[in-house]
mmCIF file of C-alpha atoms in Angstrom:
data_model
loop_
_atom_site.group_PDB
_atom_site.id
_atom_site.type_symbol
_atom_site.label_atom_id
_atom_site.label_comp_id
_atom_site.label_asym_id
_atom_site.label_seq_id
_atom_site.Cartn_x
_atom_site.Cartn_y
_atom_site.Cartn_z
ATOM 1 C CA MET X 107 -1.120 -21.915 31.523
ATOM 2 C CA LYS X 108 1.517 -19.287 32.496
ATOM 3 C CA ILE X 109 2.554 -17.219 29.590
ATOM 4 C CA GLY X 110 5.111 -14.861 29.438
ATOM 5 C CA ILE X 111 5.888 -11.991 26.867
ATOM 6 C CA ILE X 112 9.954 -11.769 26.102
ATOM 7 C CA ARG X 113 11.828 -8.944 25.944
ATOM 8 C CA GLU X 114 13.142 -8.834 22.388
ATOM 9 C CA GLY X 115 16.760 -9.532 22.156
ATOM 10 C CA LYS X 116 17.679 -9.389 18.305
ATOM 11 C CA THR X 117 19.819 -6.768 16.993
ATOM 12 C CA PRO X 118 18.817 -4.456 15.550
ATOM 13 C CA PRO X 119 16.211 -4.092 18.230
ATOM 14 C CA ASP X 120 12.498 -4.580 17.362
ATOM 15 C CA THR X 121 9.740 -2.741 19.141
ATOM 16 C CA ARG X 122 6.804 -4.869 18.171
ATOM 17 C CA VAL X 123 5.130 -7.189 20.564
ATOM 18 C CA PRO X 124 2.755 -10.226 20.121
ATOM 19 C CA LEU X 125 0.062 -8.764 22.615
ATOM 20 C CA ASP X 126 -0.706 -5.368 23.374
ATOM 21 C CA PRO X 127 -1.473 -4.254 26.994
ATOM 22 C CA GLN X 128 -5.172 -4.228 26.586
ATOM 23 C CA GLN X 129 -5.123 -7.940 24.903
ATOM 24 C CA CYS X 130 -3.200 -9.199 27.866
ATOM 25 C CA ALA X 131 -5.584 -7.534 30.178
ATOM 26 C CA LEU X 132 -7.935 -9.468 28.291
ATOM 27 C CA LEU X 133 -6.723 -12.707 28.386
ATOM 28 C CA ARG X 134 -5.841 -12.431 32.422
ATOM 29 C CA SER X 135 -9.820 -11.140 32.958
ATOM 30 C CA GLU X 136 -11.943 -13.128 30.464
ATOM 31 C CA TYR X 137 -9.630 -16.076 29.888
ATOM 32 C CA GLY X 138 -8.335 -16.494 33.296
ATOM 33 C CA LEU X 139 -4.673 -16.677 31.835
ATOM 34 C CA ASP X 140 -1.750 -15.993 34.096
ATOM 35 C CA ILE X 141 0.198 -13.892 31.708
ATOM 36 C CA VAL X 142 2.997 -11.550 32.537
ATOM 37 C CA VAL X 143 5.597 -9.238 30.565
ATOM 38 C CA GLN X 144 9.130 -9.186 30.880
ATOM 39 C CA SER X 145 10.630 -5.838 31.437
ATOM 40 C CA SER X 146 11.978 -3.926 28.183
ATOM 41 C CA PRO X 147 13.259 -0.548 27.666
ATOM 42 C CA ILE X 148 12.565 -0.636 23.935
ATOM 43 C CA ARG X 149 9.066 -2.300 23.492
ATOM 44 C CA ILE X 150 6.550 0.201 21.696
ATOM 45 C CA PHE X 151 4.159 -0.236 24.362
ATOM 46 C CA THR X 152 6.132 0.619 27.773
ATOM 47 C CA ASP X 153 6.040 -1.241 31.116
ATOM 48 C CA GLU X 154 3.965 1.416 32.479
ATOM 49 C CA GLU X 155 1.286 0.764 29.723
ATOM 50 C CA TYR X 156 1.268 -2.575 30.753
ATOM 51 C CA ARG X 157 1.032 -2.157 34.514
ATOM 52 C CA ALA X 158 -1.835 0.618 33.854
ATOM 53 C CA LYS X 159 -3.898 -2.282 32.342
ATOM 54 C CA GLY X 160 -3.042 -4.663 35.620
ATOM 55 C CA VAL X 161 -0.638 -6.793 33.618
ATOM 56 C CA PRO X 162 2.533 -7.786 35.983
ATOM 57 C CA VAL X 163 6.003 -6.734 34.619
ATOM 58 C CA VAL X 164 8.317 -8.810 35.652
ATOM 59 C CA GLU X 165 12.319 -9.587 34.996
ATOM 60 C CA TYR X 166 12.365 -13.440 35.876
ATOM 61 C CA ILE X 167 10.296 -15.518 33.297
ATOM 62 C CA GLY X 168 11.680 -19.024 33.846
ATOM 63 C CA ASP X 169 8.356 -19.981 35.771
ATOM 64 C CA ARG X 170 6.393 -19.713 32.412
ATOM 65 C CA ASP X 171 5.076 -22.195 30.343
ATOM 66 C CA LEU X 172 4.610 -20.713 27.162
ATOM 67 C CA LEU X 173 7.212 -17.765 26.048
ATOM 68 C CA LEU X 174 5.713 -15.454 23.106
ATOM 69 C CA GLY X 175 8.276 -13.011 21.212
ATOM 70 C CA VAL X 176 8.471 -11.655 17.801
ATOM 71 C CA LYS X 177 11.897 -12.051 16.211
ATOM 72 C CA GLU X 178 14.725 -14.697 16.522
ATOM 73 C CA VAL X 179 15.712 -15.163 20.450
ATOM 74 C CA PRO X 180 19.332 -14.778 21.008
ATOM 75 C CA ILE X 181 20.708 -18.128 21.739
ATOM 76 C CA GLU X 182 22.095 -17.064 24.956
ATOM 77 C CA GLU X 183 18.592 -15.910 26.205
ATOM 78 C CA LEU X 184 16.953 -19.199 25.345
ATOM 79 C CA ILE X 185 15.442 -20.985 28.596
ATOM 80 C CA PRO X 186 15.877 -24.727 28.587
ATOM 81 C CA GLY X 187 13.045 -26.823 28.347
ATOM 82 C CA LYS X 188 10.496 -24.077 27.511
ATOM 83 C CA THR X 189 7.869 -23.598 24.868
ATOM 84 C CA TYR X 190 8.377 -20.903 22.860
ATOM 85 C CA SER X 191 6.757 -18.941 19.593
ATOM 86 C CA PHE X 192 8.341 -16.440 17.477
ATOM 87 C CA PHE X 193 9.208 -15.760 13.643
ATOM 88 C CA SER X 194 12.604 -18.177 13.806
ATOM 89 C CA HIS X 195 13.187 -18.114 10.185
ATOM 90 C CA THR X 196 14.265 -21.871 10.161
ATOM 91 C CA HIS X 197 11.685 -23.712 8.691
ATOM 92 C CA LYS X 198 12.904 -23.193 5.031
ATOM 93 C CA GLU X 199 16.523 -24.635 6.708
ATOM 94 C CA GLN X 200 17.889 -21.186 6.454
ATOM 95 C CA VAL X 201 21.630 -21.638 6.760
ATOM 96 C CA TYR X 202 22.112 -18.257 8.747
ATOM 97 C CA ASN X 203 20.103 -19.468 11.411
ATOM 98 C CA ARG X 204 21.220 -23.081 11.635
ATOM 99 C CA PRO X 205 23.085 -22.432 14.975
ATOM 100 C CA LEU X 206 19.859 -21.209 16.434
ATOM 101 C CA LEU X 207 17.964 -24.244 15.497
ATOM 102 C CA LYS X 208 20.947 -26.249 16.695
ATOM 103 C CA ALA X 209 20.319 -24.448 20.079
ATOM 104 C CA ILE X 210 16.794 -25.156 20.313
ATOM 105 C CA LEU X 211 17.356 -28.549 19.770
ATOM 106 C CA ASP X 212 20.092 -28.990 22.332
ATOM 107 C CA LYS X 213 17.977 -27.144 24.776
ATOM 108 C CA HIS X 214 14.961 -29.473 24.323
ATOM 109 C CA ILE X 215 12.817 -26.292 23.554
ATOM 110 C CA HIS X 216 9.430 -26.823 22.006
ATOM 111 C CA LEU X 217 9.444 -24.370 19.175
ATOM 112 C CA ILE X 218 5.975 -23.193 17.512
ATOM 113 C CA ASP X 219 6.680 -21.074 14.571
ATOM 114 C CA TYR X 220 4.329 -18.190 13.708
ATOM 115 C CA GLU X 221 5.050 -18.397 10.168
ATOM 116 C CA VAL X 222 3.791 -22.010 9.772
ATOM 117 C CA LEU X 223 0.666 -21.733 11.802
ATOM 118 C CA THR X 224 -1.835 -22.813 8.797
ATOM 119 C CA ASP X 225 -5.157 -23.523 8.613
ATOM 120 C CA LYS X 226 -6.516 -26.971 6.983
ATOM 121 C CA LEU X 227 -6.102 -25.518 3.407
ATOM 122 C CA GLY X 228 -2.443 -24.579 4.264
ATOM 123 C CA ARG X 229 -3.230 -21.108 4.318
ATOM 124 C CA ARG X 230 -1.259 -19.019 6.952
ATOM 125 C CA VAL X 231 -3.650 -17.683 9.909
ATOM 126 C CA ILE X 232 -1.361 -15.018 11.578
ATOM 127 C CA ALA X 233 1.078 -12.640 9.943
ATOM 128 C CA PHE X 234 2.478 -9.068 9.795
ATOM 129 C CA GLY X 235 2.013 -8.834 6.024
ATOM 130 C CA TYR X 236 -0.574 -6.409 5.631
ATOM 131 C CA PHE X 237 1.460 -3.729 7.348
ATOM 132 C CA ALA X 238 4.309 -4.335 5.486
ATOM 133 C CA GLY X 239 2.328 -3.342 2.425
ATOM 134 C CA VAL X 240 1.201 -0.251 4.534
ATOM 135 C CA VAL X 241 4.699 0.825 5.267
ATOM 136 C CA GLY X 242 6.031 -0.307 2.241
ATOM 137 C CA ALA X 243 3.565 1.643 -0.208
ATOM 138 C CA HIS X 244 4.453 4.718 2.222
ATOM 139 C CA ASN X 245 8.024 4.354 1.745
ATOM 140 C CA GLY X 246 7.535 4.119 -1.895
ATOM 141 C CA PHE X 247 5.992 7.502 -1.906
ATOM 142 C CA TRP X 248 8.460 9.075 0.647
ATOM 143 C CA THR X 249 11.260 7.682 -1.634
ATOM 144 C CA TYR X 250 9.516 9.491 -4.782
ATOM 145 C CA ALA X 251 9.530 12.368 -2.841
ATOM 146 C CA GLN X 252 13.157 12.513 -1.840
ATOM 147 C CA ARG X 253 13.890 11.769 -5.418
ATOM 148 C CA THR X 254 11.633 14.465 -7.140
ATOM 149 C CA GLY X 255 11.021 17.110 -4.458
ATOM 150 C CA ALA X 256 7.242 17.476 -5.780
ATOM 151 C CA PHE X 257 5.506 16.935 -2.670
ATOM 152 C CA GLU X 258 6.784 16.483 1.124
ATOM 153 C CA LEU X 259 5.877 13.064 3.042
ATOM 154 C CA PRO X 260 7.072 12.116 6.795
ATOM 155 C CA ARG X 261 8.540 8.901 7.213
ATOM 156 C CA MET X 262 6.079 6.357 8.960
ATOM 157 C CA ARG X 263 8.364 5.742 11.672
ATOM 158 C CA ASP X 264 8.052 9.485 12.906
ATOM 159 C CA LEU X 265 4.282 9.003 13.068
ATOM 160 C CA TYR X 266 2.214 7.771 15.901
ATOM 161 C CA ASN X 267 -0.028 5.441 14.084
ATOM 162 C CA TYR X 268 -1.701 4.954 10.829
ATOM 163 C CA GLU X 269 -4.287 7.388 11.909
ATOM 164 C CA GLU X 270 -2.030 10.261 11.868
ATOM 165 C CA ALA X 271 -0.699 8.961 8.488
ATOM 166 C CA LYS X 272 -4.078 9.378 7.138
ATOM 167 C CA GLY X 273 -4.373 12.785 8.240
ATOM 168 C CA VAL X 274 -1.285 13.542 6.413
ATOM 169 C CA TYR X 275 -2.412 11.850 3.255
ATOM 170 C CA GLN X 276 -5.608 13.936 3.139
ATOM 171 C CA LYS X 277 -3.408 17.195 2.737
ATOM 172 C CA LEU X 278 -1.232 15.584 0.078
ATOM 173 C CA GLU X 279 -0.823 17.068 -3.336
ATOM 174 C CA LEU X 280 0.502 14.466 -5.679
ATOM 175 C CA PRO X 281 1.730 15.087 -9.256
ATOM 176 C CA PRO X 282 0.266 12.907 -11.984
ATOM 177 C CA ILE X 283 2.068 9.724 -11.562
ATOM 178 C CA LYS X 284 1.619 6.036 -12.647
ATOM 179 C CA ILE X 285 2.020 3.492 -10.237
ATOM 180 C CA ALA X 286 1.946 -0.389 -10.744
ATOM 181 C CA LEU X 287 1.010 -2.591 -7.624
ATOM 182 C CA THR X 288 1.668 -6.324 -8.040
ATOM 183 C CA GLY X 289 -0.068 -9.057 -5.991
ATOM 184 C CA THR X 290 -3.369 -9.661 -4.101
ATOM 185 C CA GLY X 291 -2.263 -11.102 -0.948
ATOM 186 C CA ARG X 292 -2.073 -9.513 2.623
ATOM 187 C CA VAL X 293 0.979 -7.230 1.290
ATOM 188 C CA SER X 294 -0.763 -5.793 -1.564
ATOM 189 C CA THR X 295 -3.787 -5.334 0.156
ATOM 190 C CA GLY X 296 -2.141 -3.002 2.609
ATOM 191 C CA ALA X 297 -0.273 -1.052 -0.087
ATOM 192 C CA ALA X 298 -3.698 -0.563 -1.776
ATOM 193 C CA GLN X 299 -5.319 0.854 1.258
ATOM 194 C CA VAL X 300 -2.470 3.358 1.202
ATOM 195 C CA LEU X 301 -3.176 4.089 -2.358
ATOM 196 C CA GLU X 302 -6.878 4.588 -1.702
ATOM 197 C CA ASP X 303 -6.433 6.871 1.431
ATOM 198 C CA MET X 304 -4.120 9.033 -0.337
ATOM 199 C CA GLY X 305 -7.101 9.516 -2.761
ATOM 200 C CA ILE X 306 -5.193 7.661 -5.765
ATOM 201 C CA ARG X 307 -7.628 6.411 -8.731
ATOM 202 C CA GLN X 308 -7.321 2.609 -9.683
ATOM 203 C CA VAL X 309 -7.405 2.003 -13.456
ATOM 204 C CA SER X 310 -7.682 -0.988 -15.445
ATOM 205 C CA PRO X 311 -4.553 -2.523 -17.015
ATOM 206 C CA GLY X 312 -5.445 -1.454 -20.418
ATOM 207 C CA ASP X 313 -6.109 1.986 -19.371
ATOM 208 C CA PHE X 314 -2.997 2.025 -17.435
ATOM 209 C CA LEU X 315 -1.322 1.448 -20.577
ATOM 210 C CA ARG X 316 -3.117 3.537 -23.048
ATOM 211 C CA GLU X 317 -4.451 6.760 -21.480
ATOM 212 C CA ASP X 318 -2.602 9.827 -20.204
ATOM 213 C CA TYR X 319 -4.169 11.286 -16.604
ATOM 214 C CA ASP X 320 -3.557 14.679 -15.142
ATOM 215 C CA GLU X 321 -4.142 12.902 -11.481
ATOM 216 C CA PRO X 322 -2.131 10.128 -10.015
ATOM 217 C CA VAL X 323 -3.370 6.555 -10.813
ATOM 218 C CA TYR X 324 -2.480 3.108 -10.245
ATOM 219 C CA VAL X 325 -3.101 -0.319 -11.397
ATOM 220 C CA GLN X 326 -3.338 -3.387 -9.328
ATOM 221 C CA LEU X 327 -1.845 -6.555 -11.363
ATOM 222 C CA VAL X 328 -2.458 -10.119 -11.204
ATOM 223 C CA SER X 329 -0.298 -12.952 -12.507
ATOM 224 C CA ARG X 330 -2.200 -13.036 -15.784
ATOM 225 C CA ASP X 331 -1.623 -9.318 -16.468
ATOM 226 C CA TYR X 332 2.119 -9.786 -16.462
ATOM 227 C CA LEU X 333 2.800 -13.331 -17.273
ATOM 228 C CA ARG X 334 2.389 -15.358 -20.499
ATOM 229 C CA HIS X 335 2.852 -19.293 -21.403
ATOM 230 C CA LYS X 336 6.104 -19.804 -23.184
ATOM 231 C CA ASP X 337 4.351 -21.551 -25.962
ATOM 232 C CA GLY X 338 1.696 -19.069 -26.256
ATOM 233 C CA LEU X 339 -1.129 -21.134 -24.620
ATOM 234 C CA PRO X 340 -3.893 -19.340 -22.634
ATOM 235 C CA PHE X 341 -2.984 -18.289 -19.166
ATOM 236 C CA ASP X 342 -4.101 -20.691 -16.612
ATOM 237 C CA LYS X 343 -3.515 -19.477 -13.202
ATOM 238 C CA LEU X 344 -3.721 -23.124 -11.561
ATOM 239 C CA HIS X 345 -1.221 -24.277 -14.311
ATOM 240 C CA PHE X 346 1.123 -21.387 -13.595
ATOM 241 C CA TYR X 347 1.196 -22.142 -9.700
ATOM 242 C CA GLN X 348 1.962 -25.600 -10.568
ATOM 243 C CA HIS X 349 4.657 -25.043 -13.509
ATOM 244 C CA PRO X 350 5.792 -21.451 -13.095
ATOM 245 C CA GLU X 351 8.976 -22.216 -14.986
ATOM 246 C CA GLN X 352 6.932 -22.798 -18.098
ATOM 247 C CA TYR X 353 6.001 -19.101 -18.052
ATOM 248 C CA VAL X 354 7.664 -15.674 -19.276
ATOM 249 C CA SER X 355 7.346 -11.992 -18.252
ATOM 250 C CA ALA X 356 5.110 -9.756 -19.900
ATOM 251 C CA PHE X 357 5.876 -6.944 -17.843
ATOM 252 C CA GLU X 358 7.621 -4.742 -20.217
ATOM 253 C CA PRO X 359 4.745 -2.647 -21.403
ATOM 254 C CA PHE X 360 4.148 -1.494 -17.476
ATOM 255 C CA ALA X 361 7.654 -1.028 -16.953
ATOM 256 C CA GLU X 362 7.588 1.451 -19.910
ATOM 257 C CA THR X 363 4.548 2.985 -18.584
ATOM 258 C CA ALA X 364 4.780 3.309 -14.829
ATOM 259 C CA ASP X 365 6.704 5.940 -12.617
ATOM 260 C CA MET X 366 6.701 3.775 -9.517
ATOM 261 C CA MET X 367 6.477 -0.053 -8.774
ATOM 262 C CA LEU X 368 5.236 -1.378 -5.585
ATOM 263 C CA ASN X 369 6.120 -5.108 -5.479
ATOM 264 C CA GLY X 370 3.775 -7.185 -3.285
ATOM 265 C CA ILE X 371 3.793 -10.714 -4.639
ATOM 266 C CA TYR X 372 4.676 -13.819 -3.287
ATOM 267 C CA TRP X 373 7.219 -15.107 -5.490
ATOM 268 C CA ASP X 374 8.416 -18.719 -6.527
ATOM 269 C CA SER X 375 11.931 -19.127 -7.569
ATOM 270 C CA ARG X 376 10.932 -21.203 -10.483
ATOM 271 C CA ALA X 377 8.599 -18.444 -11.968
ATOM 272 C CA PRO X 378 10.360 -15.613 -14.144
ATOM 273 C CA ALA X 379 11.618 -12.180 -13.056
ATOM 274 C CA PHE X 380 9.720 -9.028 -13.898
ATOM 275 C CA PHE X 381 12.406 -7.901 -15.879
ATOM 276 C CA SER X 382 16.315 -8.041 -16.627
ATOM 277 C CA GLN X 383 19.021 -5.786 -15.645
ATOM 278 C CA GLU X 384 19.588 -5.366 -19.520
ATOM 279 C CA GLN X 385 15.983 -4.101 -19.890
ATOM 280 C CA MET X 386 16.349 -1.790 -16.958
ATOM 281 C CA SER X 387 19.246 -0.002 -18.643
ATOM 282 C CA LEU X 388 17.062 0.542 -21.939
ATOM 283 C CA PRO X 389 15.748 4.331 -22.697
ATOM 284 C CA GLU X 390 12.437 2.907 -22.704
ATOM 285 C CA PHE X 391 12.435 1.560 -19.229
ATOM 286 C CA LYS X 392 10.352 4.355 -17.175
ATOM 287 C CA ILE X 393 10.386 2.945 -13.484
ATOM 288 C CA LYS X 394 12.453 5.373 -11.452
ATOM 289 C CA VAL X 395 11.176 4.040 -7.930
ATOM 290 C CA ILE X 396 10.724 0.690 -6.876
ATOM 291 C CA ALA X 397 9.696 -0.328 -3.146
ATOM 292 C CA ASP X 398 10.388 -3.831 -3.282
ATOM 293 C CA ILE X 399 8.197 -5.282 -0.324
ATOM 294 C CA THR X 400 8.556 -8.840 -1.392
ATOM 295 C CA CYS X 401 12.215 -8.429 -0.952
ATOM 296 C CA ASP X 402 13.722 -11.333 -2.417
ATOM 297 C CA ILE X 403 17.489 -10.983 -2.740
ATOM 298 C CA ALA X 404 19.259 -10.982 -6.166
ATOM 299 C CA PRO X 405 19.904 -12.936 -8.284
ATOM 300 C CA VAL X 406 17.246 -15.306 -6.982
ATOM 301 C CA SER X 407 14.618 -12.584 -7.011
ATOM 302 C CA SER X 408 11.681 -11.192 -9.182
ATOM 303 C CA ILE X 409 13.381 -7.807 -9.418
ATOM 304 C CA PRO X 410 17.146 -8.010 -10.322
ATOM 305 C CA SER X 411 17.836 -4.651 -8.959
ATOM 306 C CA THR X 412 16.981 -5.925 -4.903
ATOM 307 C CA LEU X 413 20.699 -6.418 -4.413
ATOM 308 C CA PHE X 414 20.320 -6.570 -0.368
ATOM 309 C CA ALA X 415 17.618 -5.425 2.272
ATOM 310 C CA SER X 416 17.964 -1.960 2.966
ATOM 311 C CA THR X 417 17.272 -0.767 6.742
ATOM 312 C CA ILE X 418 14.860 1.605 8.469
ATOM 313 C CA ALA X 419 17.788 4.015 9.249
ATOM 314 C CA ASP X 420 19.153 3.801 5.812
ATOM 315 C CA PRO X 421 16.141 2.799 3.328
ATOM 316 C CA VAL X 422 17.105 3.509 0.053
ATOM 317 C CA PHE X 423 19.799 2.875 -2.277
ATOM 318 C CA GLY X 424 20.419 3.665 -5.991
ATOM 319 C CA PHE X 425 20.862 0.842 -8.766
ATOM 320 C CA ASP X 426 22.836 1.652 -11.647
ATOM 321 C CA PRO X 427 21.202 -0.414 -14.772
ATOM 322 C CA LYS X 428 24.429 -0.192 -16.628
ATOM 323 C CA THR X 429 27.110 -1.536 -14.119
ATOM 324 C CA GLY X 430 24.343 -3.561 -11.960
ATOM 325 C CA GLN X 431 25.996 -1.966 -8.793
ATOM 326 C CA GLN X 432 24.650 -0.213 -5.983
ATOM 327 C CA THR X 433 25.324 3.546 -6.100
ATOM 328 C CA THR X 434 24.129 6.806 -4.438
ATOM 329 C CA PRO X 435 20.179 7.272 -4.932
ATOM 330 C CA TYR X 436 17.998 9.898 -6.625
ATOM 331 C CA GLN X 437 20.231 10.403 -9.594
ATOM 332 C CA ASN X 438 18.762 10.635 -13.023
ATOM 333 C CA HIS X 439 20.576 7.412 -14.413
ATOM 334 C CA VAL X 440 19.358 5.260 -11.609
ATOM 335 C CA VAL X 441 16.515 3.479 -10.008
ATOM 336 C CA ASP X 442 16.016 3.983 -6.420
ATOM 337 C CA MET X 443 15.413 1.108 -4.432
ATOM 338 C CA MET X 444 13.509 0.614 -1.169
ATOM 339 C CA THR X 445 14.044 -2.558 0.164
ATOM 340 C CA ILE X 446 13.480 -2.737 4.010
ATOM 341 C CA ASP X 447 12.574 -6.276 5.188
ATOM 342 C CA ASN X 448 11.100 -5.584 8.737
ATOM 343 C CA LEU X 449 8.612 -2.913 7.276
ATOM 344 C CA PRO X 450 5.936 -3.353 10.318
ATOM 345 C CA SER X 451 8.527 -2.196 12.368
ATOM 346 C CA GLU X 452 7.859 1.251 11.205
ATOM 347 C CA LEU X 453 4.306 1.068 12.397
ATOM 348 C CA PRO X 454 4.853 -1.109 15.671
ATOM 349 C CA ARG X 455 1.568 -0.007 17.605
ATOM 350 C CA ASP X 456 -0.715 -0.780 14.927
ATOM 351 C CA ALA X 457 1.150 -4.047 13.674
ATOM 352 C CA SER X 458 1.297 -5.533 17.083
ATOM 353 C CA THR X 459 -2.074 -4.871 17.797
ATOM 354 C CA ALA X 460 -3.382 -6.339 14.594
ATOM 355 C CA PHE X 461 -1.219 -9.536 15.144
ATOM 356 C CA GLY X 462 -2.563 -10.006 18.780
ATOM 357 C CA LYS X 463 -6.126 -9.848 17.800
ATOM 358 C CA MET X 464 -5.112 -12.546 15.249
ATOM 359 C CA TYR X 465 -3.298 -14.663 17.767
ATOM 360 C CA ILE X 466 -6.385 -14.478 20.324
ATOM 361 C CA GLU X 467 -8.865 -15.564 17.660
ATOM 362 C CA GLN X 468 -7.060 -17.698 15.373
ATOM 363 C CA VAL X 469 -4.294 -19.444 17.517
ATOM 364 C CA LEU X 470 -4.869 -19.194 21.253
ATOM 365 C CA PRO X 471 -7.862 -21.738 21.141
ATOM 366 C CA HIS X 472 -5.614 -24.230 19.634
ATOM 367 C CA MET X 473 -2.844 -23.537 22.208
ATOM 368 C CA LEU X 474 -5.282 -24.201 24.938
ATOM 369 C CA ALA X 475 -6.821 -27.391 23.435
ATOM 370 C CA PRO X 476 -5.266 -30.842 24.328
ATOM 371 C CA ASN X 477 -4.187 -31.696 20.751
ATOM 372 C CA SER X 478 -4.290 -29.599 17.610
ATOM 373 C CA ALA X 479 -3.435 -30.354 14.184
ATOM 374 C CA MET X 480 -2.477 -26.540 13.667
ATOM 375 C CA ILE X 481 0.008 -26.522 16.562
ATOM 376 C CA GLU X 482 1.377 -29.670 15.329
ATOM 377 C CA ARG X 483 2.050 -28.391 11.704
ATOM 378 C CA ALA X 484 3.877 -25.058 13.237
ATOM 379 C CA THR X 485 5.967 -27.143 15.522
ATOM 380 C CA ILE X 486 9.484 -26.826 14.533
ATOM 381 C CA ALA X 487 11.253 -28.636 17.092
#
């Protein structure tokens, strides 16, 4: 099999890669695969880093059988008749990528989408979610620092890797703030790692609501902590997953206690939002910084103030609960919103290496097999 790592062409550019130089070298030496990398001026791992590992860097990739990328490939760069793997954002029939899907069909391309590579139980086997959580939590604290001036924290994008970030965390002196983290999946696990590395103590939901602390603390909330059945029936997790429309939010006590919210849930549009705009406008609503890592856009969202996805270049906007409109951040009467939707791009080295490890262990054996149910499930076209 001839494999090519394509140059990312989407705007704004993404510097991540599906396989780092060491991993490409491993595939060449241990697996005997003919793998090359298309030259790129923006990739986080430079052409020279690939060459140093003995990986050919080329311009022409038309002779490759399998082309691996990260983000959507520009239509004009698609090579007819090839097999591609990237995050196409088409499997939910997303309207904004309809032209891309049509072009893929017209060009007779075999598209295997990372997002729908799943095991027999339907669980995703490969994702960038963990690092979305890491960067999202970091950015939540960076936003709080900008708002209050209580401490200093560099942007994650300005650090070489997460090891350097951990060195910064060890010197950090945080005020006694309360943080509510939602979810238990990959995203929330990444966010919780940042909180742990910052030395922030985890407390129970009950203690979080009842106790005052002279140190920063956080609570990690699962669905039974912030939801209740409309008819007062006992909470049943499986029933909630099957019938989320029968539940209402019970998040209000946490909204009246937390200073910062890190949202890392997977949200079903049939499920209730955490709170309404009207609740946000009440004096009792205490949260002043929301890092919405989930980033579902209002009005179909778990957080009504997520008006749009912010960007790495301009990460924060203010939300005025009285008007429901975007405004200048860091004002007393607004809630500051961090809603970047490509967070792993701020930590591209770590995110790329972790993604490549998952690809080699979980996906590549299926790619090399003559028939694979996993690859069939992930085939969009």
